[in-house]
Amino acid sequence: MFDDRSPIYLQIAEQIKNDIVTGALAEDEQVMSTNQYAAFYRINPATAAKGFAQLVDEGVLYKKRGIGMFVSPNARLLLRTGRQDSFFADVVDPMIREAKAIGVPLKDVVQHIRTYGEA
């Protein structure tokens, strides 16, 4: 499950974010405890805790004292909005710059996207 591309705690946080964005985890749904997560994936509990702490800091998860961690209300909207912003900054804007640089009219890019979306 984990790879060498980034620290495991970041991969944990990203996996949980993906589960929220896709709807696999719903708002106010309880997530596995850090100990359960660590045991399931055979990682250090401190590593799992670091990933969970990052999500709490970002407002994606919240703690209920003595009960566990839960997905924050509006977490899906928060994550989707952030990913949409990143999508435009990381994908669309560079594509537009490249299209302009090589002389592809933007109307052709838009038409190609429409055609691809209908296929």
PDB file of N, CA, C and O in Angstrom, residues 30-33 52 62-71:
ATOM      1  N   GLN A  30     -17.035   7.786  11.987  1.00  0.00           N
ATOM      2  CA  GLN A  30     -15.832   7.474  12.755  1.00  0.00           C
ATOM      3  C   GLN A  30     -14.833   6.760  11.860  1.00  0.00           C
ATOM      4  O   GLN A  30     -15.191   5.921  11.036  1.00  0.00           O
ATOM      5  N   VAL A  31     -13.558   7.116  12.014  1.00  0.00           N
ATOM      6  CA  VAL A  31     -12.483   6.443  11.295  1.00  0.00           C
ATOM      7  C   VAL A  31     -11.771   5.502  12.251  1.00  0.00           C
ATOM      8  O   VAL A  31     -11.936   5.597  13.470  1.00  0.00           O
ATOM      9  N   MET A  32     -10.999   4.580  11.706  1.00  0.00           N
ATOM     10  CA  MET A  32     -10.240   3.667  12.554  1.00  0.00           C
ATOM     11  C   MET A  32      -9.360   4.466  13.508  1.00  0.00           C
ATOM     12  O   MET A  32      -8.886   5.543  13.149  1.00  0.00           O
ATOM     13  N   SER A  33      -9.122   3.923  14.669  1.00  0.00           N
ATOM     14  CA  SER A  33      -8.196   4.568  15.603  1.00  0.00           C
ATOM     15  C   SER A  33      -6.781   4.455  15.042  1.00  0.00           C
ATOM     16  O   SER A  33      -6.507   3.622  14.163  1.00  0.00           O
ATOM     17  N   PHE A  52      -2.862  11.351  11.268  1.00  0.00           N
ATOM     18  CA  PHE A  52      -4.160  11.770  11.807  1.00  0.00           C
ATOM     19  C   PHE A  52      -4.074  13.191  12.366  1.00  0.00           C
ATOM     20  O   PHE A  52      -4.998  13.987  12.184  1.00  0.00           O
ATOM     21  N   TYR A  62     -11.912  15.413  13.328  1.00  0.00           N
ATOM     22  CA  TYR A  62     -12.016  15.992  14.662  1.00  0.00           C
ATOM     23  C   TYR A  62     -12.083  14.863  15.680  1.00  0.00           C
ATOM     24  O   TYR A  62     -12.446  13.735  15.348  1.00  0.00           O
ATOM     25  N   LYS A  63     -11.685  15.181  16.909  1.00  0.00           N
ATOM     26  CA  LYS A  63     -11.657  14.191  17.986  1.00  0.00           C
ATOM     27  C   LYS A  63     -12.876  14.340  18.867  1.00  0.00           C
ATOM     28  O   LYS A  63     -13.295  15.442  19.179  1.00  0.00           O
ATOM     29  N   LYS A  64     -13.431  13.191  19.265  1.00  0.00           N
ATOM     30  CA  LYS A  64     -14.423  13.157  20.332  1.00  0.00           C
ATOM     31  C   LYS A  64     -13.727  12.466  21.485  1.00  0.00           C
ATOM     32  O   LYS A  64     -13.393  11.278  21.389  1.00  0.00           O
ATOM     33  N   ARG A  65     -13.494  13.214  22.512  1.00  0.00           N
ATOM     34  CA  ARG A  65     -12.728  12.696  23.649  1.00  0.00           C
ATOM     35  C   ARG A  65     -13.302  11.371  24.156  1.00  0.00           C
ATOM     36  O   ARG A  65     -14.491  11.243  24.425  1.00  0.00           O
ATOM     37  N   GLY A  66     -12.432  10.386  24.242  1.00  0.00           N
ATOM     38  CA  GLY A  66     -12.810   9.080  24.741  1.00  0.00           C
ATOM     39  C   GLY A  66     -13.541   8.202  23.746  1.00  0.00           C
ATOM     40  O   GLY A  66     -13.856   7.056  24.049  1.00  0.00           O
ATOM     41  N   ILE A  67     -13.842   8.731  22.565  1.00  0.00           N
ATOM     42  CA  ILE A  67     -14.592   7.958  21.568  1.00  0.00           C
ATOM     43  C   ILE A  67     -13.734   7.667  20.341  1.00  0.00           C
ATOM     44  O   ILE A  67     -13.676   6.551  19.869  1.00  0.00           O
ATOM     45  N   GLY A  68     -13.082   8.696  19.796  1.00  0.00           N
ATOM     46  CA  GLY A  68     -12.239   8.490  18.622  1.00  0.00           C
ATOM     47  C   GLY A  68     -12.239   9.673  17.685  1.00  0.00           C
ATOM     48  O   GLY A  68     -12.611  10.789  18.050  1.00  0.00           O
ATOM     49  N   MET A  69     -11.806   9.402  16.474  1.00  0.00           N
ATOM     50  CA  MET A  69     -11.695  10.418  15.424  1.00  0.00           C
ATOM     51  C   MET A  69     -12.857  10.266  14.445  1.00  0.00           C
ATOM     52  O   MET A  69     -13.279   9.153  14.126  1.00  0.00           O
ATOM     53  N   PHE A  70     -13.327  11.420  13.960  1.00  0.00           N
ATOM     54  CA  PHE A  70     -14.454  11.457  13.047  1.00  0.00           C
ATOM     55  C   PHE A  70     -14.158  12.412  11.898  1.00  0.00           C
ATOM     56  O   PHE A  70     -13.381  13.357  12.054  1.00  0.00           O
ATOM     57  N   VAL A  71     -14.826  12.173  10.779  1.00  0.00           N
ATOM     58  CA  VAL A  71     -14.712  13.064   9.635  1.00  0.00           C
ATOM     59  C   VAL A  71     -15.471  14.349   9.957  1.00  0.00           C
ATOM     60  O   VAL A  71     -16.622  14.316  10.394  1.00  0.00           O
TER      61      VAL A  71
END
